Amino acid sequence: MSNSLSFFENFEYKNNQLHCENVAFSDLAQKFATPLFVYSRGVLENNFNEFNQVLKNHPAGNNALLCYAVKANGNLAILDLFSQLGAGFDIVSGGELARVMAAGGDASKVVFSGVGKSESDIRAALEANIHCFNVESEAELYRLNEIAKKHGKVAPISFRVNPNVDPKTHPYISTGLKKNKFGVAYDNALDLYKTAAKLEFIKIVGIDCHIGSQLLDVSPCVEAFEKILLLVEKINAAGINIAHIDIGGGLGIRYQRDEVAPKVTDYLNPILDLLQKYNQKNGTKITLILEPGRRMVGNAGALLMNVEYTKLGETKNFVVVDAAMNDLMRPALYDAWHEILPVKTDSQAEEKIYDVVGPICETGDFIGKDRKFASQIQSGDLLAAMSAGAYGMSMSSNYNARVRVAEVLVSGDKVQLIRERETIQSLFANEKRLDH
Ligand code: LLP
């Protein structure tokens, strides 16, 4: 594979055939059919270890808690793997909590984010004794206090504070601006901490922020962290102890050849330096919590798809594949760009430009636009949409009565089916015909 694609790590061409670790994509297609999500265990482990090493090597990071954001990819095998490596989890629903528990995760390392936590979700998290509720409004604080009281529990909390910092990313995944629905306003946070300190069934343990996702510039994260430290100083001065600062997730990955994703060191070290300075100055032992999602799984996965038809048009050529926006909705939703690689290469071939589209009845159903492939590309050829490990399967749906696809995890030359393809029957198994 050319160096320009080396960011896909364990996905490479050997003998002109795309492989995940030691397994050829064409063999995976034959054995498991398409479309198929393919994950590299080696890349997942490397991604986790990269964060872990940076934390372990810094005096302010060696007791940090790495809470993988389940929403990026909640497959049980992936949660199991991260849990075995020592991760905690960032969840946003009772469903995600249940996934973490089913995968053998440790509830005492779980933080619970989200603006709309339901009563039953809160109850389940209290019963599981999670590490912290990241509270996003005053109303949620009171609801949490009431439910904790009813169940004879004390709820550990932090407030998710909105630092009003522009993360310079896609507007749909910017979360830390005043206009966004997330978190409590920076200027109200101190008063909310004082209110919370008086509630009998609430225990303040930390402070939290998350400014956005797919961040390719780390300076907004550092700016947000500086603002949070200023607030922590005021909260401490009010006699309230903050044991941890949760900086959320958001570190971006490289989707395109001309993109540069920051190194984990360049993202974390400035934050850890600031934390260490703060702890030394104030005699505190505040620890760090992180909630990375995409950076842990994004480039560990690809969506393997089969060419159904090619259509040469007057103004556009199309490759119609068997995967669609219901399988990978990022292009349709955010106009996101995923590299699309042919599973078999032929460097001699003449090329043409195509849109890669799915079978769904929407013009927005595309996987990629204006991509170059060999002009002989035809039905039965295989393509792989790269960087599909994060927000691929987890955002998939059954639109157009399409079954959700299978997932496999590759490790060396071993392959494990970690989610079976849904069956047609399962699509309407919960539905009923008319009563009368
Ligand atoms: N923590 C909180 C509170 C979050 O809201 C998110 C993501 C994360 C952590 C993890 O962020 P990450 O490290 O993955 O950037 N569907 C979109 C991304 C939505 C992100 C939502 N929140 C996409 O496909 O780009």
Short mmCIF file of C-alpha atoms and ligand atoms in Angstrom, two decimals:
data_model
loop_
_atom_site.label_atom_id
_atom_site.label_comp_id
_atom_site.label_asym_id
_atom_site.label_seq_id
_atom_site.Cartn_x
_atom_site.Cartn_y
_atom_site.Cartn_z
CA MET A 1 0.00 0.00 0.00
CA SER A 2 1.26 3.50 -0.72
CA ASN A 3 2.54 5.46 2.25
CA SER A 4 -0.20 8.00 1.89
CA LEU A 5 -2.65 5.37 3.15
CA SER A 6 -0.50 4.08 5.99
CA PHE A 7 -2.91 5.62 8.52
CA PHE A 8 -5.14 2.59 8.01
CA GLU A 9 -2.45 0.63 9.84
CA ASN A 10 -3.44 -3.04 9.73
CA PHE A 11 -5.45 -2.62 6.55
CA GLU A 12 -3.01 -3.09 3.70
CA TYR A 13 -2.58 -4.58 0.27
CA LYS A 14 -0.67 -7.84 0.00
CA ASN A 15 -0.35 -9.28 -3.52
CA ASN A 16 -2.76 -6.61 -4.76
CA GLN A 17 -5.45 -7.83 -2.36
CA LEU A 18 -6.73 -5.72 0.52
CA HIS A 19 -6.24 -7.45 3.88
CA CYS A 20 -7.28 -6.77 7.45
CA GLU A 21 -4.33 -8.06 9.46
CA ASN A 22 -3.57 -11.42 7.76
CA VAL A 23 -7.01 -12.04 6.30
CA ALA A 24 -8.00 -11.09 2.75
CA PHE A 25 -11.21 -9.11 2.40
CA SER A 26 -12.23 -11.35 -0.48
CA ASP A 27 -12.12 -14.37 1.86
CA LEU A 28 -14.24 -12.50 4.40
CA ALA A 29 -16.81 -11.69 1.72
CA GLN A 30 -16.96 -15.32 0.66
CA LYS A 31 -17.37 -16.62 4.20
CA PHE A 32 -19.63 -13.98 5.77
CA ALA A 33 -21.24 -12.27 2.71
CA THR A 34 -21.58 -8.51 2.27
CA PRO A 35 -22.11 -5.82 3.41
CA LEU A 36 -19.85 -6.56 6.38
CA PHE A 37 -18.15 -4.47 9.06
CA VAL A 38 -14.56 -5.66 9.51
CA TYR A 39 -12.54 -4.62 12.58
CA SER A 40 -8.87 -5.10 13.36
CA ARG A 41 -8.24 -6.16 16.95
CA GLY A 42 -4.63 -5.01 16.61
CA VAL A 43 -5.67 -1.45 15.74
CA LEU A 44 -8.19 -1.37 18.62
CA GLU A 45 -5.47 -2.45 21.04
CA ASN A 46 -2.94 0.02 19.62
CA ASN A 47 -5.42 2.86 19.93
CA PHE A 48 -6.16 2.03 23.55
CA ASN A 49 -2.47 1.60 24.38
CA GLU A 50 -1.58 4.91 22.76
CA PHE A 51 -3.85 6.78 25.22
CA ASN A 52 -2.78 4.59 28.10
CA GLN A 53 0.93 5.14 27.50
CA VAL A 54 0.63 8.92 27.36
CA LEU A 55 -1.35 8.89 30.60
CA LYS A 56 0.97 6.47 32.38
CA ASN A 57 4.03 8.51 31.36
CA HIS A 58 2.75 11.72 32.91
CA PRO A 59 2.69 12.32 36.68
CA ALA A 60 -0.76 13.94 36.44
CA GLY A 61 -2.09 11.11 34.27
CA ASN A 62 -1.11 7.88 35.94
CA ASN A 63 -4.36 7.63 37.90
CA ALA A 64 -6.55 8.86 35.04
CA LEU A 65 -9.66 6.96 33.97
CA LEU A 66 -10.13 6.25 30.28
CA CYS A 67 -13.88 5.95 29.66
CA TYR A 68 -14.47 4.72 26.10
CA ALA A 69 -17.57 6.41 24.57
CA VAL A 70 -19.85 3.44 23.88
CA LYS A 71 -21.88 5.36 21.29
CA ALA A 72 -19.02 5.18 18.80
CA ASN A 73 -19.30 1.39 18.60
CA GLY A 74 -21.09 -0.62 21.27
CA ASN A 75 -20.47 -4.16 20.03
CA LEU A 76 -20.05 -6.45 23.06
CA ALA A 77 -16.75 -7.88 21.82
CA ILE A 78 -15.27 -4.39 21.47
CA LEU A 79 -16.52 -3.36 24.93
CA ASP A 80 -15.18 -6.64 26.33
CA LEU A 81 -11.76 -5.96 24.77
CA PHE A 82 -11.52 -2.41 26.14
CA SER A 83 -12.78 -3.56 29.52
CA GLN A 84 -10.07 -6.22 29.68
CA LEU A 85 -7.50 -3.56 28.82
CA GLY A 86 -8.73 -1.59 31.86
CA ALA A 87 -11.11 0.93 30.32
CA GLY A 88 -14.16 2.47 31.91
CA PHE A 89 -17.07 3.63 29.77
CA ASP A 90 -18.97 6.80 28.89
CA ILE A 91 -22.64 5.95 28.37
CA VAL A 92 -25.67 7.98 27.30
CA SER A 93 -28.55 5.59 27.96
CA GLY A 94 -29.76 2.65 30.00
CA GLY A 95 -29.29 0.58 26.87
CA GLU A 96 -25.59 1.43 26.74
CA LEU A 97 -25.26 0.63 30.45
CA ALA A 98 -26.82 -2.78 29.79
CA ARG A 99 -24.36 -3.35 26.95
CA VAL A 100 -21.42 -2.49 29.22
CA MET A 101 -22.67 -4.87 31.90
CA ALA A 102 -23.34 -7.64 29.37
CA ALA A 103 -19.78 -7.25 28.12
CA GLY A 104 -18.36 -7.68 31.63
CA GLY A 105 -17.57 -3.96 32.12
CA ASP A 106 -17.01 -2.47 35.55
CA ALA A 107 -19.89 -0.15 36.55
CA SER A 108 -17.70 1.68 39.03
CA LYS A 109 -15.77 3.01 36.01
CA VAL A 110 -18.86 4.26 34.16
CA VAL A 111 -19.77 7.91 33.61
CA PHE A 112 -23.24 8.78 32.36
CA SER A 113 -23.61 11.75 29.98
CA GLY A 114 -26.67 13.08 28.13
CA VAL A 115 -29.22 15.91 28.30
CA GLY A 116 -32.29 13.71 28.62
CA LYS A 117 -31.66 10.95 31.16
CA SER A 118 -34.96 9.19 31.82
CA GLU A 119 -36.15 8.08 35.24
CA SER A 120 -35.62 4.41 34.43
CA ASP A 121 -32.12 5.08 33.05
CA ILE A 122 -31.19 6.97 36.22
CA ARG A 123 -32.58 4.17 38.40
CA ALA A 124 -30.59 1.51 36.55
CA ALA A 125 -27.38 3.55 36.84
CA LEU A 126 -27.94 4.15 40.57
CA GLU A 127 -28.54 0.45 41.13
CA ALA A 128 -25.34 -0.40 39.24
CA ASN A 129 -23.37 2.11 41.41
CA ILE A 130 -21.78 3.95 38.50
CA HIS A 131 -18.86 6.31 39.03
CA CYS A 132 -20.56 9.57 38.07
CA PHE A 133 -23.63 11.21 36.52
CA ASN A 134 -22.61 14.07 34.24
CA VAL A 135 -25.54 16.36 35.02
CA GLU A 136 -26.60 18.66 32.20
CA SER A 137 -29.30 20.86 33.80
CA GLU A 138 -30.68 22.09 37.12
CA ALA A 139 -33.89 20.13 36.48
CA GLU A 140 -31.86 16.93 36.07
CA LEU A 141 -30.08 17.64 39.37
CA TYR A 142 -33.41 17.77 41.24
CA ARG A 143 -34.75 14.68 39.47
CA LEU A 144 -31.57 12.79 40.35
CA ASN A 145 -31.81 13.85 44.01
CA GLU A 146 -35.45 12.69 44.20
CA ILE A 147 -34.80 9.31 42.58
CA ALA A 148 -31.71 8.72 44.74
CA LYS A 149 -33.78 9.51 47.84
CA LYS A 150 -36.50 7.08 46.79
CA HIS A 151 -33.96 4.30 46.33
CA GLY A 152 -31.87 4.99 49.42
CA LYS A 153 -28.83 5.97 47.33
CA VAL A 154 -26.52 8.95 47.04
CA ALA A 155 -25.85 9.98 43.44
CA PRO A 156 -22.25 10.93 42.57
CA ILE A 157 -22.29 13.89 40.17
CA SER A 158 -20.36 16.33 38.10
CA PHE A 159 -21.89 19.16 36.09
CA ARG A 160 -21.22 19.15 32.38
CA VAL A 161 -20.17 22.75 31.93
CA ASN A 162 -20.45 24.46 28.60
CA PRO A 163 -17.22 26.46 28.24
CA ASN A 164 -18.40 28.35 25.13
CA VAL A 165 -15.38 27.41 23.06
CA ASP A 166 -15.60 26.89 19.30
CA PRO A 167 -14.26 23.42 18.49
CA LYS A 168 -13.98 24.26 14.76
CA THR A 169 -15.73 21.13 13.56
CA HIS A 170 -18.98 20.22 11.73
CA PRO A 171 -21.90 22.18 13.28
CA TYR A 172 -23.87 18.94 13.95
CA ILE A 173 -21.07 17.65 16.18
CA SER A 174 -20.13 20.93 17.92
CA THR A 175 -21.42 20.77 21.45
CA GLY A 176 -19.65 23.37 23.59
CA LEU A 177 -21.11 26.62 22.27
CA LYS A 178 -23.68 28.76 24.11
CA LYS A 179 -26.27 27.97 21.44
CA ASN A 180 -25.88 24.17 21.88
CA LYS A 181 -28.34 22.15 23.99
CA PHE A 182 -25.59 20.51 26.04
CA GLY A 183 -24.34 21.22 29.54
CA VAL A 184 -24.96 24.07 31.97
CA ALA A 185 -23.88 27.64 31.25
CA TYR A 186 -20.36 28.45 32.39
CA ASP A 187 -21.55 31.54 34.27
CA ASN A 188 -24.19 29.60 36.24
CA ALA A 189 -21.99 26.66 37.13
CA LEU A 190 -20.66 27.94 40.47
CA ASP A 191 -24.18 28.64 41.75
CA LEU A 192 -25.31 25.18 40.64
CA TYR A 193 -22.43 23.57 42.53
CA LYS A 194 -23.48 25.50 45.65
CA THR A 195 -27.07 24.32 45.18
CA ALA A 196 -25.98 20.71 44.64
CA ALA A 197 -23.76 20.79 47.75
CA LYS A 198 -26.90 21.33 49.83
CA LEU A 199 -28.81 18.36 48.44
CA GLU A 200 -28.87 15.35 50.73
CA PHE A 201 -28.80 12.61 48.11
CA ILE A 202 -26.19 14.16 45.85
CA LYS A 203 -22.43 13.88 46.22
CA ILE A 204 -20.25 16.16 44.11
CA VAL A 205 -17.28 14.27 42.69
CA GLY A 206 -16.18 16.18 39.62
CA ILE A 207 -16.66 18.57 36.74
CA ASP A 208 -17.11 17.72 33.08
CA CYS A 209 -17.02 19.24 29.61
CA HIS A 210 -17.15 17.98 26.02
CA ILE A 211 -16.85 20.55 23.26
CA GLY A 212 -17.34 18.50 20.12
CA SER A 213 -16.21 15.63 17.98
CA GLN A 214 -13.70 15.02 15.16
CA LEU A 215 -11.45 17.81 16.48
CA LEU A 216 -8.33 18.22 14.37
CA ASP A 217 -7.03 21.24 16.27
CA VAL A 218 -6.23 20.69 19.94
CA SER A 219 -6.11 24.35 20.94
CA PRO A 220 -9.87 24.62 21.68
CA CYS A 221 -9.54 21.61 24.06
CA VAL A 222 -6.72 23.31 25.93
CA GLU A 223 -8.65 26.57 26.02
CA ALA A 224 -11.70 24.77 27.43
CA PHE A 225 -9.52 23.02 30.03
CA GLU A 226 -8.03 26.35 31.16
CA LYS A 227 -11.54 27.74 31.59
CA ILE A 228 -12.58 24.67 33.58
CA LEU A 229 -9.57 25.05 35.90
CA LEU A 230 -10.53 28.67 36.61
CA LEU A 231 -13.97 27.43 37.58
CA VAL A 232 -12.56 24.62 39.74
CA GLU A 233 -10.57 27.19 41.66
CA LYS A 234 -13.76 29.10 42.44
CA ILE A 235 -15.65 25.92 43.35
CA ASN A 236 -12.83 24.87 45.68
CA ALA A 237 -12.81 28.33 47.25
CA ALA A 238 -16.50 27.81 48.03
CA GLY A 239 -15.50 24.76 50.10
CA ILE A 240 -16.58 22.17 47.51
CA ASN A 241 -14.17 19.39 46.63
CA ILE A 242 -13.64 18.38 43.01
CA ALA A 243 -11.99 14.96 42.72
CA HIS A 244 -11.90 14.67 38.93
CA ILE A 245 -12.07 16.72 35.75
CA ASP A 246 -13.66 14.94 32.80
CA ILE A 247 -12.53 16.45 29.48
CA GLY A 248 -14.96 14.44 27.35
CA GLY A 249 -13.96 12.95 24.01
CA GLY A 250 -13.60 14.48 20.59
CA LEU A 251 -10.07 13.81 19.36
CA GLY A 252 -10.30 13.47 15.60
CA ILE A 253 -8.96 10.86 13.22
CA ARG A 254 -7.57 11.08 9.73
CA TYR A 255 -10.26 10.24 7.17
CA GLN A 256 -8.57 11.77 4.15
CA ARG A 257 -5.08 11.70 2.74
CA ASP A 258 -4.59 15.44 3.17
CA GLU A 259 -5.87 15.53 6.76
CA VAL A 260 -3.57 15.57 9.77
CA ALA A 261 -4.93 14.25 13.04
CA PRO A 262 -3.18 15.43 16.21
CA LYS A 263 -1.11 12.89 18.11
CA VAL A 264 -2.56 11.73 21.41
CA THR A 265 0.54 13.19 23.14
CA ASP A 266 -0.04 16.60 21.59
CA TYR A 267 -3.63 16.53 22.77
CA LEU A 268 -3.11 15.21 26.30
CA ASN A 269 0.25 16.55 27.41
CA PRO A 270 -0.70 20.26 27.49
CA ILE A 271 -3.81 19.32 29.50
CA LEU A 272 -1.86 17.09 31.89
CA ASP A 273 0.78 19.81 32.35
CA LEU A 274 -1.91 22.32 33.30
CA LEU A 275 -3.49 19.83 35.69
CA GLN A 276 -0.18 19.07 37.35
CA LYS A 277 0.54 22.76 37.82
CA TYR A 278 -2.90 23.28 39.32
CA ASN A 279 -2.55 20.35 41.72
CA GLN A 280 0.90 21.51 42.86
CA LYS A 281 -0.24 25.08 43.41
CA ASN A 282 -3.40 24.15 45.29
CA GLY A 283 -2.32 21.00 47.09
CA THR A 284 -5.08 19.03 45.32
CA LYS A 285 -5.04 15.57 43.75
CA ILE A 286 -7.56 16.07 40.97
CA THR A 287 -7.57 13.20 38.49
CA LEU A 288 -8.44 13.21 34.79
CA ILE A 289 -11.28 11.37 33.06
CA LEU A 290 -11.41 11.07 29.25
CA GLU A 291 -14.24 9.91 27.00
CA PRO A 292 -12.68 9.12 23.61
CA GLY A 293 -14.87 7.29 21.10
CA ARG A 294 -13.92 7.80 17.46
CA ARG A 295 -10.16 7.84 18.10
CA MET A 296 -10.37 4.39 19.70
CA VAL A 297 -12.35 2.64 16.96
CA GLY A 298 -12.67 4.82 13.84
CA ASN A 299 -9.67 3.65 11.85
CA ALA A 300 -9.98 0.12 13.25
CA GLY A 301 -12.96 -0.66 11.01
CA ALA A 302 -14.01 -0.85 7.37
CA LEU A 303 -17.29 -1.56 5.63
CA LEU A 304 -16.88 -4.23 2.99
CA MET A 305 -19.37 -4.02 0.13
CA ASN A 306 -20.13 -5.71 -3.14
CA VAL A 307 -20.71 -3.98 -6.46
CA GLU A 308 -24.21 -4.79 -7.73
CA TYR A 309 -24.24 -2.71 -10.91
CA THR A 310 -22.34 -0.02 -12.70
CA LYS A 311 -24.17 2.69 -14.61
CA LEU A 312 -22.44 4.98 -17.01
CA GLY A 313 -24.47 8.17 -17.27
CA GLU A 314 -24.36 11.31 -19.37
CA THR A 315 -22.94 13.49 -16.60
CA LYS A 316 -22.11 10.95 -13.89
CA ASN A 317 -21.01 7.35 -13.59
CA PHE A 318 -22.34 5.27 -10.75
CA VAL A 319 -21.17 2.21 -8.89
CA VAL A 320 -24.21 0.79 -7.11
CA VAL A 321 -23.09 -1.22 -4.08
CA ASP A 322 -25.02 -3.40 -1.65
CA ALA A 323 -24.23 -1.14 1.35
CA ALA A 324 -26.25 2.01 1.85
CA MET A 325 -26.91 5.02 4.06
CA ASN A 326 -28.68 2.79 6.59
CA ASP A 327 -25.36 0.94 7.12
CA LEU A 328 -23.05 3.97 7.05
CA MET A 329 -25.04 7.17 7.42
CA ARG A 330 -22.13 9.59 7.96
CA PRO A 331 -21.85 10.63 4.29
CA ALA A 332 -25.60 11.29 4.03
CA LEU A 333 -25.86 13.06 7.39
CA TYR A 334 -22.68 15.13 7.55
CA ASP A 335 -21.41 14.94 3.97
CA ALA A 336 -18.57 13.01 5.62
CA TRP A 337 -15.76 11.64 3.49
CA HIS A 338 -14.68 7.99 3.76
CA GLU A 339 -11.84 6.59 1.66
CA ILE A 340 -13.18 3.85 -0.64
CA LEU A 341 -10.65 1.23 -1.69
CA PRO A 342 -10.97 -1.52 -4.27
CA VAL A 343 -10.39 -4.90 -2.62
CA LYS A 344 -8.34 -5.98 -5.64
CA THR A 345 -6.01 -3.44 -7.27
CA ASP A 346 -4.75 -3.29 -10.79
CA SER A 347 -2.24 -0.49 -11.19
CA GLN A 348 -2.27 -0.85 -15.01
CA ALA A 349 -5.99 -0.21 -15.33
CA GLU A 350 -7.42 2.84 -16.97
CA GLU A 351 -9.59 4.80 -14.50
CA LYS A 352 -12.95 6.53 -14.53
CA ILE A 353 -14.73 8.70 -11.97
CA TYR A 354 -17.79 7.31 -10.20
CA ASP A 355 -20.22 8.07 -7.39
CA VAL A 356 -20.53 5.09 -5.06
CA VAL A 357 -24.20 4.82 -4.16
CA GLY A 358 -26.48 2.40 -2.33
CA PRO A 359 -29.84 0.85 -3.22
CA ILE A 360 -31.94 3.14 -0.96
CA CYS A 361 -34.55 5.38 -2.54
CA GLU A 362 -32.98 8.70 -1.60
CA THR A 363 -30.60 10.94 -3.51
CA GLY A 364 -28.67 11.34 -0.25
CA ASP A 365 -27.88 7.63 -0.28
CA PHE A 366 -24.22 7.70 -1.22
CA ILE A 367 -21.07 6.31 0.33
CA GLY A 368 -18.72 8.54 -1.65
CA LYS A 369 -18.78 10.92 -4.59
CA ASP A 370 -16.38 11.44 -7.50
CA ARG A 371 -14.05 8.55 -6.74
CA LYS A 372 -11.60 7.00 -9.18
CA PHE A 373 -11.81 3.29 -9.95
CA ALA A 374 -10.68 1.06 -12.78
CA SER A 375 -12.98 1.56 -15.76
CA GLN A 376 -13.59 -2.22 -15.91
CA ILE A 377 -15.14 -2.20 -12.40
CA GLN A 378 -18.14 -4.49 -12.56
CA SER A 379 -20.77 -6.43 -10.70
CA GLY A 380 -19.21 -8.81 -8.19
CA ASP A 381 -16.18 -6.62 -7.48
CA LEU A 382 -15.59 -5.69 -3.86
CA LEU A 383 -14.98 -2.25 -2.33
CA ALA A 384 -14.16 -1.20 1.25
CA ALA A 385 -15.27 2.05 2.87
CA MET A 386 -12.50 2.84 5.33
CA SER A 387 -12.54 4.53 8.77
CA ALA A 388 -15.96 3.02 9.39
CA GLY A 389 -15.28 1.65 12.89
CA ALA A 390 -16.80 4.66 14.66
CA TYR A 391 -20.42 5.76 14.20
CA GLY A 392 -20.94 3.19 11.46
CA MET A 393 -22.74 0.19 12.90
CA SER A 394 -23.84 2.18 15.96
CA MET A 395 -25.80 4.62 13.78
CA SER A 396 -27.18 2.03 11.38
CA SER A 397 -30.89 1.45 10.91
CA ASN A 398 -33.39 -0.79 9.18
CA TYR A 399 -34.55 1.88 6.69
CA ASN A 400 -36.02 0.41 3.49
CA ALA A 401 -36.52 -2.84 5.46
CA ARG A 402 -32.86 -3.67 5.18
CA VAL A 403 -31.35 -5.98 7.77
CA ARG A 404 -28.47 -4.64 9.79
CA VAL A 405 -25.25 -6.23 8.66
CA ALA A 406 -22.82 -8.63 10.33
CA GLU A 407 -19.60 -7.61 12.11
CA VAL A 408 -16.34 -9.54 12.31
CA LEU A 409 -13.22 -9.01 14.40
CA VAL A 410 -9.91 -10.00 12.84
CA SER A 411 -6.87 -10.84 14.93
CA GLY A 412 -3.82 -12.06 13.00
CA ASP A 413 -5.24 -14.83 10.85
CA LYS A 414 -8.21 -15.49 13.15
CA VAL A 415 -11.67 -14.15 12.47
CA GLN A 416 -14.56 -14.00 14.93
CA LEU A 417 -18.13 -13.23 13.94
CA ILE A 418 -19.07 -10.71 16.65
CA ARG A 419 -22.55 -9.90 15.40
CA GLU A 420 -24.67 -12.01 13.14
CA ARG A 421 -26.45 -10.47 10.21
CA GLU A 422 -30.09 -9.78 11.14
CA THR A 423 -32.74 -11.94 9.56
CA ILE A 424 -35.67 -10.69 7.47
CA GLN A 425 -38.05 -12.18 10.07
CA SER A 426 -36.46 -10.12 12.84
CA LEU A 427 -37.39 -6.93 10.97
CA PHE A 428 -41.06 -7.22 11.85
CA ALA A 429 -41.00 -9.77 14.67
CA ASN A 430 -42.21 -7.13 17.17
CA GLU A 431 -45.02 -5.88 14.95
CA LYS A 432 -48.68 -6.98 14.81
CA ARG A 433 -51.29 -7.07 12.08
CA LEU A 434 -54.60 -5.31 12.79
CA ASP A 435 -56.77 -6.54 15.71
CA HIS A 436 -59.96 -6.07 13.78
N1 LLP B 1 -18.51 12.28 25.34
C1 LLP B 1 -19.66 12.89 25.01
C2 LLP B 1 -20.43 13.54 26.05
C3 LLP B 1 -20.09 12.91 23.68
O1 LLP B 1 -21.21 13.54 23.36
C4 LLP B 1 -19.32 12.25 22.68
C5 LLP B 1 -19.75 12.22 21.28
C6 LLP B 1 -18.13 11.61 23.08
C7 LLP B 1 -17.75 11.65 24.41
C8 LLP B 1 -17.25 10.87 22.10
O2 LLP B 1 -16.77 11.73 21.13
P1 LLP B 1 -15.65 11.22 20.09
O3 LLP B 1 -14.37 10.98 20.88
O4 LLP B 1 -16.15 10.00 19.45
O5 LLP B 1 -15.51 12.36 19.14
N2 LLP B 1 -22.11 10.70 14.90
C9 LLP B 1 -21.06 11.70 14.77
C10 LLP B 1 -20.33 11.92 16.05
C11 LLP B 1 -21.23 12.31 17.20
C12 LLP B 1 -20.51 12.50 18.46
C13 LLP B 1 -21.45 12.69 19.59
N3 LLP B 1 -20.82 12.79 20.88
C14 LLP B 1 -20.13 11.28 13.62
O6 LLP B 1 -20.36 10.23 13.01
O7 LLP B 1 -19.21 12.01 13.29
#
